[in-house]
PDB file of N, CA and C in Angstrom:
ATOM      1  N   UNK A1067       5.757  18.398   7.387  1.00  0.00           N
ATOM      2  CA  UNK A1067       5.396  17.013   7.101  1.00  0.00           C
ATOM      3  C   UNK A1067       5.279  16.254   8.424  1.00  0.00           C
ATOM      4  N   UNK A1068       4.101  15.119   8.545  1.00  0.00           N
ATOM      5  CA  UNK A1068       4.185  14.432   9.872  1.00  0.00           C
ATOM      6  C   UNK A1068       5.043  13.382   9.441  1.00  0.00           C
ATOM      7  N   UNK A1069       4.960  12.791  10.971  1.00  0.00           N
ATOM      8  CA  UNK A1069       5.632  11.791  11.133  1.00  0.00           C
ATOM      9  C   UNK A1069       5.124  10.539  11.134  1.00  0.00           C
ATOM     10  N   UNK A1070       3.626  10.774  10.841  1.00  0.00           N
ATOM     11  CA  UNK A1070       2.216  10.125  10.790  1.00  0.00           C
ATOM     12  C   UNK A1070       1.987   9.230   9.643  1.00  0.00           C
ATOM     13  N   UNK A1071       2.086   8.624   9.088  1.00  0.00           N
ATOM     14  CA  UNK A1071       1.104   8.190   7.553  1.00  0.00           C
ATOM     15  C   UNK A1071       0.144   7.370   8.201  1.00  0.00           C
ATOM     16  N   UNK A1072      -0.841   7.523   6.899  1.00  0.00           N
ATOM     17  CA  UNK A1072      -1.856   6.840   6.974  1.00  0.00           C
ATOM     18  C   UNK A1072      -1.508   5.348   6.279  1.00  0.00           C
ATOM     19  N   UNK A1073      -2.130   4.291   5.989  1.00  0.00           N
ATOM     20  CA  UNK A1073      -1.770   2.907   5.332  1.00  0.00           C
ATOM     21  C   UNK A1073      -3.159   2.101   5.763  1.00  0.00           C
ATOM     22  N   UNK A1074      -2.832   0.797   4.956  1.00  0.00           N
ATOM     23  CA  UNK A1074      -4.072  -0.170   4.561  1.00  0.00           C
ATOM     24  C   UNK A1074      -2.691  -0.973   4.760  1.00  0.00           C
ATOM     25  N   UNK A1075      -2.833  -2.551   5.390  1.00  0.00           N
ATOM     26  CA  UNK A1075      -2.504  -3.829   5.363  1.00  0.00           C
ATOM     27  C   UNK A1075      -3.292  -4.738   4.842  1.00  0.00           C
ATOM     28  N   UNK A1076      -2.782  -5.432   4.079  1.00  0.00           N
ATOM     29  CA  UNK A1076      -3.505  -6.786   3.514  1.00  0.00           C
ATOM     30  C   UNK A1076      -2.977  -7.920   3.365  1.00  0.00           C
ATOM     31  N   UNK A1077      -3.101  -8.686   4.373  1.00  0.00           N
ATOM     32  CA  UNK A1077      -2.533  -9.989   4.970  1.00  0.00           C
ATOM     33  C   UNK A1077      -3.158 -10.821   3.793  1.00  0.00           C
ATOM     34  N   UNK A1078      -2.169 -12.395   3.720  1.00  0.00           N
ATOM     35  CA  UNK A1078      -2.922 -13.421   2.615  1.00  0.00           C
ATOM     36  C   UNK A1078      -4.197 -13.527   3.530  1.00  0.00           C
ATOM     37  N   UNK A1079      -4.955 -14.317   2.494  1.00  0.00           N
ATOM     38  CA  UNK A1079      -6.213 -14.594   3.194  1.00  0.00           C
ATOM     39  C   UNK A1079      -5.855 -16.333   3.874  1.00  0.00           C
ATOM     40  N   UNK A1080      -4.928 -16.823   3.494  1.00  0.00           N
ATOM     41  CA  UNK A1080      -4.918 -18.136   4.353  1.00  0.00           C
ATOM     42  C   UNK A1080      -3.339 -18.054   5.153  1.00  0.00           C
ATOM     43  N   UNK A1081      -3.356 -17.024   5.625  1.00  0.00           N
ATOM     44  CA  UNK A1081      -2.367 -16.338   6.178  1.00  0.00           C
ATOM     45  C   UNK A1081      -1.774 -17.712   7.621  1.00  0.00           C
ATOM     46  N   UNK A1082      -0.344 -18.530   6.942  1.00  0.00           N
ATOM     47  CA  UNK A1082       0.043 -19.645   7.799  1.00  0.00           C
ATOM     48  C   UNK A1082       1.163 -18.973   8.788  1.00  0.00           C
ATOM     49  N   UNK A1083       0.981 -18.772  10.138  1.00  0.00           N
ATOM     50  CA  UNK A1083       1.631 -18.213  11.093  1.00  0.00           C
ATOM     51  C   UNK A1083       2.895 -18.626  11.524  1.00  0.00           C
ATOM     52  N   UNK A1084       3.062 -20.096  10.556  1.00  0.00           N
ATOM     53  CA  UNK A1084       4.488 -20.730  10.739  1.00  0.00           C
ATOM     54  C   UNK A1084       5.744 -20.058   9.592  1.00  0.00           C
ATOM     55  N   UNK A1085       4.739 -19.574   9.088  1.00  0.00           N
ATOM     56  CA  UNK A1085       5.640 -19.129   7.149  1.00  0.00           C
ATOM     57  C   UNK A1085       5.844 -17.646   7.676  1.00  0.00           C
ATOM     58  N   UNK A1086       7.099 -17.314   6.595  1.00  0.00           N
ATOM     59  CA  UNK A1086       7.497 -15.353   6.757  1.00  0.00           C
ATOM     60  C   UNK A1086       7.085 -15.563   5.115  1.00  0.00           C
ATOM     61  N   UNK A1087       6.615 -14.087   4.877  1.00  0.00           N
ATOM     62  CA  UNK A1087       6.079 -13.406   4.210  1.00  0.00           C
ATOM     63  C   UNK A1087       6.439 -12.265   3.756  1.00  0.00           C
ATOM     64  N   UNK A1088       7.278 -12.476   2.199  1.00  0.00           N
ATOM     65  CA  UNK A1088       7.819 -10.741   1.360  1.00  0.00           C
ATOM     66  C   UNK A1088       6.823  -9.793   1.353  1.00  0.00           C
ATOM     67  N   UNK A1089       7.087  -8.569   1.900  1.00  0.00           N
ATOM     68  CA  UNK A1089       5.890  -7.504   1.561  1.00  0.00           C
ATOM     69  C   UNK A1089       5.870  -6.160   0.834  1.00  0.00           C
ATOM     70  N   UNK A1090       5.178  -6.001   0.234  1.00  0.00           N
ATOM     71  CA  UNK A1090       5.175  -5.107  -1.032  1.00  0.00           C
ATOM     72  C   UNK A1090       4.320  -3.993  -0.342  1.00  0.00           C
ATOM     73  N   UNK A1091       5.346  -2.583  -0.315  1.00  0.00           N
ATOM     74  CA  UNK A1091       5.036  -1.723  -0.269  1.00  0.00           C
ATOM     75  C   UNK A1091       4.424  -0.492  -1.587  1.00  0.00           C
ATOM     76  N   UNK A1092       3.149  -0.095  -1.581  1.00  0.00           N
ATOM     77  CA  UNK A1092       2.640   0.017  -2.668  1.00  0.00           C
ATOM     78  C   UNK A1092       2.549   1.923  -2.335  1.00  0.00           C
ATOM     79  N   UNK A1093       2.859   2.864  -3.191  1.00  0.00           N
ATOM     80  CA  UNK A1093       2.894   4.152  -3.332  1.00  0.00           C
ATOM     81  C   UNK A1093       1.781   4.718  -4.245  1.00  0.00           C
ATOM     82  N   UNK A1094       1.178   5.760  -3.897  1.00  0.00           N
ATOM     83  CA  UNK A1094       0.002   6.314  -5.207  1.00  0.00           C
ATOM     84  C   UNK A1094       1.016   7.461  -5.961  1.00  0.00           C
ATOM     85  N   UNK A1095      -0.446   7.834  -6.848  1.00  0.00           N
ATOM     86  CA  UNK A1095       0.396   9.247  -7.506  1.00  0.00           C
ATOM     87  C   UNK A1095      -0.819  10.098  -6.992  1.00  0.00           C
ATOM     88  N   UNK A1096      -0.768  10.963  -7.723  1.00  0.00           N
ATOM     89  CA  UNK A1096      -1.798  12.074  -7.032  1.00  0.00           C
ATOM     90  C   UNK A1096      -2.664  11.982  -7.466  1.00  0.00           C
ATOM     91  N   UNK A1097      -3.641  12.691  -6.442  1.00  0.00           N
ATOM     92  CA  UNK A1097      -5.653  12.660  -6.876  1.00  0.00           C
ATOM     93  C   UNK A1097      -5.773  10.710  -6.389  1.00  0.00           C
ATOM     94  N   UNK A1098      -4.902   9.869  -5.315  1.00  0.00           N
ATOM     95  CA  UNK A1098      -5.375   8.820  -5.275  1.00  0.00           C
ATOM     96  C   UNK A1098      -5.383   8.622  -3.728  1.00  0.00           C
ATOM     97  N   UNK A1099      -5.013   7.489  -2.896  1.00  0.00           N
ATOM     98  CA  UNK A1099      -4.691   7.540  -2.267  1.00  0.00           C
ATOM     99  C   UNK A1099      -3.840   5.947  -1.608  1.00  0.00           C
ATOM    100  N   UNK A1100      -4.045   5.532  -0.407  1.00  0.00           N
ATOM    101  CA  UNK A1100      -3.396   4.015  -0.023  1.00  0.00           C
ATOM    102  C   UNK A1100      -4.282   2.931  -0.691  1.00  0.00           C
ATOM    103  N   UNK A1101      -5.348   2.989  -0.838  1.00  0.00           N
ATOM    104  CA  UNK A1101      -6.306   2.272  -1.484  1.00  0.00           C
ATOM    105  C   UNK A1101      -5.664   2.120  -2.917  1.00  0.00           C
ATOM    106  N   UNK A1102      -5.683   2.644  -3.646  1.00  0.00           N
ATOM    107  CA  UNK A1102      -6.066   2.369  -5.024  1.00  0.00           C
ATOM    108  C   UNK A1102      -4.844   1.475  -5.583  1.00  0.00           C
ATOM    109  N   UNK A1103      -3.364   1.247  -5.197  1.00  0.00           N
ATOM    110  CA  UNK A1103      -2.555   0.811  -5.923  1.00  0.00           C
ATOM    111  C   UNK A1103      -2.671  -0.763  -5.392  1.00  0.00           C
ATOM    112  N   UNK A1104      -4.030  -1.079  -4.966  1.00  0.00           N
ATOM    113  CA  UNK A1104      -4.019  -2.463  -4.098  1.00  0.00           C
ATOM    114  C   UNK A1104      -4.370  -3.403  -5.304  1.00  0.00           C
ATOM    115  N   UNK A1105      -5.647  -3.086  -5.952  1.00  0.00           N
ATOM    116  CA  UNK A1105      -6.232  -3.542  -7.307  1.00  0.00           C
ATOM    117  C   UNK A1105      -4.968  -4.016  -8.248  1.00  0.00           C
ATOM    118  N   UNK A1106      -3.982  -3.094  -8.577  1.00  0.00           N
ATOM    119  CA  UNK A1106      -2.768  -4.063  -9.090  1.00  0.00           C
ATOM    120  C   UNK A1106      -1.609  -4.784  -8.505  1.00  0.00           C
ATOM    121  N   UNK A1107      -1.786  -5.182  -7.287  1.00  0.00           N
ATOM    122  CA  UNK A1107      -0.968  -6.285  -7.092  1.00  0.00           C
ATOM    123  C   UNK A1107      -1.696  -7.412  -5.969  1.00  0.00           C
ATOM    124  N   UNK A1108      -3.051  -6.947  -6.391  1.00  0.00           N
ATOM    125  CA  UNK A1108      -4.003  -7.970  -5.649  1.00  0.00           C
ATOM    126  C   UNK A1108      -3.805  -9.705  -6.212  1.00  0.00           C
ATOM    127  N   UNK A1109      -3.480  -9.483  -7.358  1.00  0.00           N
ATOM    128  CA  UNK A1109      -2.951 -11.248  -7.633  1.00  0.00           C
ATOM    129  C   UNK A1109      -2.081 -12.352  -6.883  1.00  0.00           C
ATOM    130  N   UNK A1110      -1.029 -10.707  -6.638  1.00  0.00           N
ATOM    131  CA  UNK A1110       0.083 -11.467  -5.602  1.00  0.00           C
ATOM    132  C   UNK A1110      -0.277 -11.619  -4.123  1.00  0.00           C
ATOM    133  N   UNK A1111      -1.833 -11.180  -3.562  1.00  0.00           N
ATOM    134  CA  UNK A1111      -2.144 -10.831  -2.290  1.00  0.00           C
ATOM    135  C   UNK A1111      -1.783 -12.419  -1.124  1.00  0.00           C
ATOM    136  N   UNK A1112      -2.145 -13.299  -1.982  1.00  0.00           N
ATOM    137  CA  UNK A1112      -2.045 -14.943  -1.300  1.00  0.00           C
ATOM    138  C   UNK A1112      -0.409 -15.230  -0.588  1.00  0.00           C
ATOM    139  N   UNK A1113       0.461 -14.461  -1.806  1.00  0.00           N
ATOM    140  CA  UNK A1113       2.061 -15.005  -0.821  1.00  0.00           C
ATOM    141  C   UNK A1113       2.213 -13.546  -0.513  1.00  0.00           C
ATOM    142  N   UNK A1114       2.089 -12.745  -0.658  1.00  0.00           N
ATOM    143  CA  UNK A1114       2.589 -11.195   0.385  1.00  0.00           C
ATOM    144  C   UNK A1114       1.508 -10.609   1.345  1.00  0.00           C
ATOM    145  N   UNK A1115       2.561 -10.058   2.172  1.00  0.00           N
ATOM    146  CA  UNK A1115       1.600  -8.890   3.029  1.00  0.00           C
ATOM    147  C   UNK A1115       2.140  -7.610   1.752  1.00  0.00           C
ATOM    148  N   UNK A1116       0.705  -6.839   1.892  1.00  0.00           N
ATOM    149  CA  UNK A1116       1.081  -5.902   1.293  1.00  0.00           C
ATOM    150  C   UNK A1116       0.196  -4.449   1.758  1.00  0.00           C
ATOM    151  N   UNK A1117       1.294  -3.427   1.805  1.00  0.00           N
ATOM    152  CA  UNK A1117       1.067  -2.045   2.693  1.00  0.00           C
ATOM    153  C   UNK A1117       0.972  -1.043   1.582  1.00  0.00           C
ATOM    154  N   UNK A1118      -0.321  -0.279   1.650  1.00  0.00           N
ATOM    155  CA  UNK A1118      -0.338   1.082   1.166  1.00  0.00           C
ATOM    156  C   UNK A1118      -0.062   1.951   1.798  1.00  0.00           C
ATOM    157  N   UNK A1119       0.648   2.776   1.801  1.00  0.00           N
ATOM    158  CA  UNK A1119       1.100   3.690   2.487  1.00  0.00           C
ATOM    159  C   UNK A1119       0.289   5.398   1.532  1.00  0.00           C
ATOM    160  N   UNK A1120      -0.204   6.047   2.104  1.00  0.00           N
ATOM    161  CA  UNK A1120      -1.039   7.969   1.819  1.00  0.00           C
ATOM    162  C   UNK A1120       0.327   8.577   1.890  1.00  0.00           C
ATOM    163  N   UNK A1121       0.664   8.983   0.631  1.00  0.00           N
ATOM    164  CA  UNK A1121       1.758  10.586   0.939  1.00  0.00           C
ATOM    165  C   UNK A1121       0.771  11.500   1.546  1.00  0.00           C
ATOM    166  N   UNK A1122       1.844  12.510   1.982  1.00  0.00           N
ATOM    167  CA  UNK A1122       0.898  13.408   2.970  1.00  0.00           C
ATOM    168  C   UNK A1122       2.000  14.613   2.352  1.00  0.00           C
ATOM    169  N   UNK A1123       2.433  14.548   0.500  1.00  0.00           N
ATOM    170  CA  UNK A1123       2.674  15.895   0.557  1.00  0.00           C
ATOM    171  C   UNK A1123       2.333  16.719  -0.156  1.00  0.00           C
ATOM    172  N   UNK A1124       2.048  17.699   0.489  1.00  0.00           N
ATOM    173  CA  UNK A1124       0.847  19.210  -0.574  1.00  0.00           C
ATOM    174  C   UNK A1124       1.059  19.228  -2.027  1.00  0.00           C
ATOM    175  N   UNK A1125       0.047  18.866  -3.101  1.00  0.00           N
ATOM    176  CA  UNK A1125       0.599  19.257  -4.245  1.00  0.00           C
ATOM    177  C   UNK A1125      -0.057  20.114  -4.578  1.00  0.00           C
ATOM    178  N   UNK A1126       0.116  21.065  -5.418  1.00  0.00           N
ATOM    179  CA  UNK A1126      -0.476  22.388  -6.186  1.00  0.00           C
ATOM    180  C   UNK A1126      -0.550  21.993  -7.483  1.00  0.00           C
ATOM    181  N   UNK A1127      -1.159  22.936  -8.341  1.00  0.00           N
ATOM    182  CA  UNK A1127      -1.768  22.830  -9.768  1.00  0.00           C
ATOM    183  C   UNK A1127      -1.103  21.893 -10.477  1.00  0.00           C
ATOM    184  N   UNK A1128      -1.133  21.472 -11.621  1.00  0.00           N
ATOM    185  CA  UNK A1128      -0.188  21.370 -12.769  1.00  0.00           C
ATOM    186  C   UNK A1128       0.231  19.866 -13.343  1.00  0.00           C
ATOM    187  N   UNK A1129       1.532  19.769 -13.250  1.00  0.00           N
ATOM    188  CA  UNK A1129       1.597  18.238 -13.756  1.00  0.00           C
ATOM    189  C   UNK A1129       2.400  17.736 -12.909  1.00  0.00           C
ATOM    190  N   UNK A1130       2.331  16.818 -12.312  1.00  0.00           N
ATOM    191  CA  UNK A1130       2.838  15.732 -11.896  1.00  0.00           C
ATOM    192  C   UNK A1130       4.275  15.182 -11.832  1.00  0.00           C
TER     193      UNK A1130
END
């Protein structure tokens, strides 16, 4: 396993440099990746920073 991940940041869009900001770290499941778990907590995007973070670990066949 690296020590590497991949990730997406998504700052508010009226992002005030005087204010701190809770941030929501967002995880996939498999067959997805840092992208996709953004779409559900894009509502909250205005008061959080929020980080996708890519697992990077091998899965094989089966279920989940």
């Amino acid at each position: 396993m690296s020590s590497l991940y991949s990730y997406d940041i998504h700052l508010p869009s009226q992002l005030d440099p005087n204010r701190t900001y809770p941030t929501i770290f967002t995880l996939h499941g498999k067959g997805s990746n840092e992208q996709d778990m953004y779409r559900v907590v894009e509502p909250l995007s205005g008061d959080f920073i929020i980080i996708g973070i890519r697992g990077d670990l091998p899965m094989g066949g089966g279920f989940q």
